[in-house]
Amino acid sequence: MKIEASVALVTGSNRGLGKACVAILLERGAARVYAAARNATSLAPVVALDPGRVVAIELDVTRPETIERAAAQATDVDLLINNAGTLASFSVLESGFAALHADMHANYFGPLEVARRFVPVLARRPQSAIVNVLSVVSLSSMPGIGGYSASKAAAFSLTQSLRAELAAKDISVHAVFPGPIDTDMIRTFDLPKTHPNDVARAMLDGIAAGEVDIFPDAMSKDVSVVWCRDPRAIEQRFARG
Ligand SMILES: NC(=O)c1ccc[n+]([C@@H]2O[C@H](COP(=O)([O-])OP(=O)(O)OC[C@H]3O[C@@H](n4cnc5c(N)ncnc54)[C@H](OP(=O)(O)O)[C@@H]3O)[C@@H](O)[C@H]2O)c1
């Protein structure tokens, strides 16, 4: 998928990795970027990056009517980046069911609903792609964030199903498995983190190169190598925290 001259839509683009994706898409010559967020007024600094190419759009992945409106407005999208996500639940034994449901809603049902509404849009374009931002914990659960891990594992399974079902429509489907990123989501976690701009650059490199599974930082690359050889070793590493 060529990034230059593409028309992208990025969910959850008012901050964090989503905002970085918009900036790097512009850097790489995207023709237009629909910056989507549940609160459109929060997008002013993102539109200011390039008011001629960035279009603010309201989209809450847990509110189907906003997704439907976005798909009716952004009819020229050829690169859909499902980035929006939450980290609301932690230990599977101790987190409340509302928090467990919230992560499943935003991280699994949300991207599914967005993909369903945008497939007809993408299918009309000569080349198109869906990119799902997953996590290294999609591959193996990290018990301290076990509820979130389950939602990201479900999103990995969703990505595989979409890839198989959309092959006939020539829509490529990419999975991104980042390690820790320096964003609000893990602001209080004391561990090495990658800058969101570097993750966004590696994501777009992977998409442009046609990689289906993208490991966009040093930690995730290391996890992928060990996981391919010995998935149990990653389960044990993550269990140690
Ligand atoms: N940070 C990490 O270490 C890390 C590692 C691996 C994967 N990821 C994944 O990377 C993606 C981006 O996360 P981030 O690190 O940039 O986190 P972040 O700074 O917390 O940003 C999350 C973004 O998702 C949006 N969002 C949350 N719920 C939404 C909803 N219902 N509808 C639409 N947008 C919603 C937020 O919008 P509001 O401002 O309205 O809340 C915000 O724009 C997520 O999928 C996350 O799971 C993050």
mmCIF file of C-alpha atoms in Angstrom, residues 25-212:
data_model
loop_
_atom_site.group_PDB
_atom_site.id
_atom_site.type_symbol
_atom_site.label_atom_id
_atom_site.label_comp_id
_atom_site.label_asym_id
_atom_site.label_seq_id
_atom_site.Cartn_x
_atom_site.Cartn_y
_atom_site.Cartn_z
ATOM 1 C CA LEU A 25 1.117 10.416 7.216
ATOM 2 C CA LEU A 26 1.396 14.121 6.339
ATOM 3 C CA GLU A 27 5.212 13.854 6.341
ATOM 4 C CA ARG A 28 4.954 10.925 3.905
ATOM 5 C CA GLY A 29 2.723 12.786 1.446
ATOM 6 C CA ALA A 30 -0.808 11.536 2.201
ATOM 7 C CA ALA A 31 -3.323 13.483 0.097
ATOM 8 C CA ARG A 32 -5.855 13.771 2.923
ATOM 9 C CA VAL A 33 -6.073 12.541 6.495
ATOM 10 C CA TYR A 34 -9.378 12.234 8.305
ATOM 11 C CA ALA A 35 -8.437 12.757 11.946
ATOM 12 C CA ALA A 36 -11.163 11.024 13.931
ATOM 13 C CA ALA A 37 -11.904 11.479 17.619
ATOM 14 C CA ARG A 38 -14.912 11.085 19.855
ATOM 15 C CA ASN A 39 -14.725 14.799 20.704
ATOM 16 C CA ALA A 40 -14.103 16.747 17.484
ATOM 17 C CA THR A 41 -13.135 19.937 19.345
ATOM 18 C CA SER A 42 -10.091 18.113 20.763
ATOM 19 C CA LEU A 43 -8.744 17.877 17.201
ATOM 20 C CA ALA A 44 -7.886 21.576 16.723
ATOM 21 C CA PRO A 45 -4.098 21.069 17.236
ATOM 22 C CA VAL A 46 -4.162 18.091 14.846
ATOM 23 C CA VAL A 47 -5.959 20.040 12.101
ATOM 24 C CA ALA A 48 -3.428 22.840 12.668
ATOM 25 C CA LEU A 49 -0.668 20.461 11.494
ATOM 26 C CA ASP A 50 -1.951 21.041 7.934
ATOM 27 C CA PRO A 51 -5.439 22.567 7.637
ATOM 28 C CA GLY A 52 -5.451 21.912 3.875
ATOM 29 C CA ARG A 53 -5.071 18.159 4.271
ATOM 30 C CA VAL A 54 -6.431 17.266 7.740
ATOM 31 C CA VAL A 55 -10.195 16.895 8.136
ATOM 32 C CA ALA A 56 -11.589 16.606 11.673
ATOM 33 C CA ILE A 57 -14.288 13.981 12.039
ATOM 34 C CA GLU A 58 -16.302 12.816 15.038
ATOM 35 C CA LEU A 59 -16.091 9.071 15.598
ATOM 36 C CA ASP A 60 -16.631 7.167 18.830
ATOM 37 C CA VAL A 61 -15.865 3.502 18.186
ATOM 38 C CA THR A 62 -18.471 2.474 20.780
ATOM 39 C CA ARG A 63 -21.269 4.535 19.109
ATOM 40 C CA PRO A 64 -22.287 2.954 15.785
ATOM 41 C CA GLU A 65 -24.243 6.034 14.646
ATOM 42 C CA THR A 66 -21.021 8.110 14.694
ATOM 43 C CA ILE A 67 -19.198 5.418 12.691
ATOM 44 C CA GLU A 68 -22.011 5.353 10.137
ATOM 45 C CA ARG A 69 -21.894 9.160 9.789
ATOM 46 C CA ALA A 70 -18.088 9.063 9.406
ATOM 47 C CA ALA A 71 -18.309 6.414 6.661
ATOM 48 C CA ALA A 72 -20.907 8.542 4.837
ATOM 49 C CA GLN A 73 -18.634 11.602 5.068
ATOM 50 C CA ALA A 74 -15.217 10.034 4.363
ATOM 51 C CA THR A 75 -16.107 8.237 1.130
ATOM 52 C CA ASP A 76 -12.607 8.403 -0.390
ATOM 53 C CA VAL A 77 -10.673 6.581 2.367
ATOM 54 C CA ASP A 78 -8.220 3.934 1.196
ATOM 55 C CA LEU A 79 -6.170 3.490 4.393
ATOM 56 C CA LEU A 80 -8.142 2.844 7.585
ATOM 57 C CA ILE A 81 -6.081 2.891 10.784
ATOM 58 C CA ASN A 82 -7.966 1.419 13.736
ATOM 59 C CA ASN A 83 -5.894 3.038 16.468
ATOM 60 C CA ALA A 84 -8.384 4.104 19.182
ATOM 61 C CA GLY A 85 -8.157 2.009 22.308
ATOM 62 C CA THR A 86 -8.540 1.943 26.078
ATOM 63 C CA LEU A 87 -6.698 0.401 28.990
ATOM 64 C CA ALA A 88 -9.490 0.280 31.581
ATOM 65 C CA SER A 89 -9.078 -3.215 33.055
ATOM 66 C CA PHE A 90 -6.155 -4.849 34.797
ATOM 67 C CA SER A 91 -6.151 -8.181 36.733
ATOM 68 C CA VAL A 92 -8.847 -10.511 35.391
ATOM 69 C CA LEU A 93 -9.673 -11.601 38.950
ATOM 70 C CA GLU A 94 -9.851 -8.131 40.440
ATOM 71 C CA SER A 95 -11.112 -5.786 37.700
ATOM 72 C CA GLY A 96 -14.817 -4.972 37.705
ATOM 73 C CA PHE A 97 -16.911 -6.303 34.856
ATOM 74 C CA ALA A 98 -17.678 -2.743 33.688
ATOM 75 C CA ALA A 99 -13.951 -2.164 33.080
ATOM 76 C CA LEU A 100 -13.496 -5.566 31.399
ATOM 77 C CA HIS A 101 -16.484 -4.814 29.123
ATOM 78 C CA ALA A 102 -15.186 -1.299 28.384
ATOM 79 C CA ASP A 103 -11.897 -2.663 27.011
ATOM 80 C CA MET A 104 -13.672 -5.351 25.001
ATOM 81 C CA HIS A 105 -16.030 -2.710 23.602
ATOM 82 C CA ALA A 106 -13.352 -0.174 22.592
ATOM 83 C CA ASN A 107 -10.609 -2.624 21.560
ATOM 84 C CA TYR A 108 -12.585 -5.445 19.908
ATOM 85 C CA PHE A 109 -16.189 -4.530 19.041
ATOM 86 C CA GLY A 110 -15.163 -0.954 18.148
ATOM 87 C CA PRO A 111 -12.624 -1.805 15.418
ATOM 88 C CA LEU A 112 -14.976 -4.534 14.181
ATOM 89 C CA GLU A 113 -17.831 -2.035 13.766
ATOM 90 C CA VAL A 114 -15.500 0.490 12.094
ATOM 91 C CA ALA A 115 -14.210 -2.180 9.683
ATOM 92 C CA ARG A 116 -17.758 -3.293 8.800
ATOM 93 C CA ARG A 117 -18.885 0.249 7.990
ATOM 94 C CA PHE A 118 -15.736 1.127 6.006
ATOM 95 C CA VAL A 119 -15.327 -2.064 3.939
ATOM 96 C CA PRO A 120 -17.765 -0.795 1.264
ATOM 97 C CA VAL A 121 -15.772 2.474 1.094
ATOM 98 C CA LEU A 122 -12.400 0.668 0.871
ATOM 99 C CA ALA A 123 -13.684 -1.849 -1.682
ATOM 100 C CA ARG A 124 -14.372 0.968 -4.169
ATOM 101 C CA ARG A 125 -10.727 2.110 -4.123
ATOM 102 C CA PRO A 126 -8.064 0.632 -6.476
ATOM 103 C CA GLN A 127 -5.816 -0.264 -3.519
ATOM 104 C CA SER A 128 -6.823 -0.172 0.133
ATOM 105 C CA ALA A 129 -5.846 -1.412 3.564
ATOM 106 C CA ILE A 130 -7.042 -1.820 7.136
ATOM 107 C CA VAL A 131 -4.447 -1.451 9.890
ATOM 108 C CA ASN A 132 -5.337 -2.662 13.370
ATOM 109 C CA VAL A 133 -3.200 -1.350 16.218
ATOM 110 C CA LEU A 134 -2.866 -4.339 18.541
ATOM 111 C CA SER A 135 -0.131 -4.897 21.161
ATOM 112 C CA VAL A 136 2.543 -7.408 22.138
ATOM 113 C CA VAL A 137 -0.029 -8.542 24.729
ATOM 114 C CA SER A 138 -2.231 -9.689 21.822
ATOM 115 C CA LEU A 139 0.269 -12.558 21.498
ATOM 116 C CA SER A 140 0.456 -13.523 25.152
ATOM 117 C CA SER A 141 -1.326 -12.166 28.208
ATOM 118 C CA MET A 142 0.404 -9.879 30.679
ATOM 119 C CA PRO A 143 -1.507 -10.766 33.883
ATOM 120 C CA GLY A 144 -1.180 -7.273 35.440
ATOM 121 C CA ILE A 145 -3.220 -6.020 32.469
ATOM 122 C CA GLY A 146 -5.017 -9.321 31.817
ATOM 123 C CA GLY A 147 -8.377 -7.730 30.936
ATOM 124 C CA TYR A 148 -6.776 -5.411 28.368
ATOM 125 C CA SER A 149 -4.664 -8.332 27.060
ATOM 126 C CA ALA A 150 -7.821 -10.386 26.407
ATOM 127 C CA SER A 151 -9.372 -7.523 24.432
ATOM 128 C CA LYS A 152 -6.210 -7.136 22.341
ATOM 129 C CA ALA A 153 -6.012 -10.918 21.774
ATOM 130 C CA ALA A 154 -9.623 -10.786 20.532
ATOM 131 C CA ALA A 155 -8.618 -7.929 18.219
ATOM 132 C CA PHE A 156 -5.745 -10.083 16.859
ATOM 133 C CA SER A 157 -8.209 -12.860 16.084
ATOM 134 C CA LEU A 158 -10.509 -10.289 14.444
ATOM 135 C CA THR A 159 -7.574 -9.098 12.307
ATOM 136 C CA GLN A 160 -6.906 -12.624 11.066
ATOM 137 C CA SER A 161 -10.587 -13.137 10.188
ATOM 138 C CA LEU A 162 -10.768 -9.815 8.354
ATOM 139 C CA ARG A 163 -7.612 -10.658 6.400
ATOM 140 C CA ALA A 164 -9.108 -13.943 5.193
ATOM 141 C CA GLU A 165 -12.554 -12.506 4.452
ATOM 142 C CA LEU A 166 -11.253 -9.403 2.657
ATOM 143 C CA ALA A 167 -8.632 -11.128 0.499
ATOM 144 C CA ALA A 168 -11.216 -11.577 -2.260
ATOM 145 C CA LYS A 169 -11.888 -7.813 -2.235
ATOM 146 C CA ASP A 170 -8.153 -7.022 -2.453
ATOM 147 C CA ILE A 171 -8.184 -5.125 0.852
ATOM 148 C CA SER A 172 -4.958 -5.853 2.723
ATOM 149 C CA VAL A 173 -5.166 -6.195 6.507
ATOM 150 C CA HIS A 174 -2.178 -5.383 8.710
ATOM 151 C CA ALA A 175 -1.604 -6.058 12.401
ATOM 152 C CA VAL A 176 0.667 -3.802 14.462
ATOM 153 C CA PHE A 177 2.066 -5.194 17.721
ATOM 154 C CA PRO A 178 3.729 -2.344 19.645
ATOM 155 C CA GLY A 179 5.557 -2.686 22.924
ATOM 156 C CA PRO A 180 5.307 0.175 25.462
ATOM 157 C CA ILE A 181 4.765 3.608 23.852
ATOM 158 C CA ASP A 182 5.297 6.931 25.597
ATOM 159 C CA THR A 183 1.648 8.095 25.667
ATOM 160 C CA ASP A 184 -1.020 8.907 28.262
ATOM 161 C CA MET A 185 -2.155 5.270 28.276
ATOM 162 C CA ILE A 186 0.830 4.101 30.300
ATOM 163 C CA ARG A 187 1.917 7.468 31.721
ATOM 164 C CA THR A 188 2.253 6.001 35.235
ATOM 165 C CA PHE A 189 4.118 2.830 34.175
ATOM 166 C CA ASP A 190 7.819 3.035 34.957
ATOM 167 C CA LEU A 191 9.437 1.171 32.039
ATOM 168 C CA PRO A 192 11.327 1.896 28.793
ATOM 169 C CA LYS A 193 8.973 3.350 26.155
ATOM 170 C CA THR A 194 9.245 4.218 22.468
ATOM 171 C CA HIS A 195 8.325 7.687 21.183
ATOM 172 C CA PRO A 196 4.954 7.573 19.350
ATOM 173 C CA ASN A 197 6.454 9.241 16.244
ATOM 174 C CA ASP A 198 8.987 6.390 15.944
ATOM 175 C CA VAL A 199 6.195 3.803 16.272
ATOM 176 C CA ALA A 200 4.123 5.636 13.626
ATOM 177 C CA ARG A 201 7.114 5.745 11.238
ATOM 178 C CA ALA A 202 7.785 2.014 11.664
ATOM 179 C CA MET A 203 4.059 1.255 11.176
ATOM 180 C CA LEU A 204 3.933 3.168 7.908
ATOM 181 C CA ASP A 205 7.203 1.582 6.749
ATOM 182 C CA GLY A 206 5.655 -1.843 7.385
ATOM 183 C CA ILE A 207 2.424 -0.974 5.559
ATOM 184 C CA ALA A 208 4.348 0.419 2.578
ATOM 185 C CA ALA A 209 6.477 -2.750 2.492
ATOM 186 C CA GLY A 210 3.372 -4.977 2.539
ATOM 187 C CA GLU A 211 4.177 -6.578 5.906
ATOM 188 C CA VAL A 212 1.079 -8.155 7.445
#
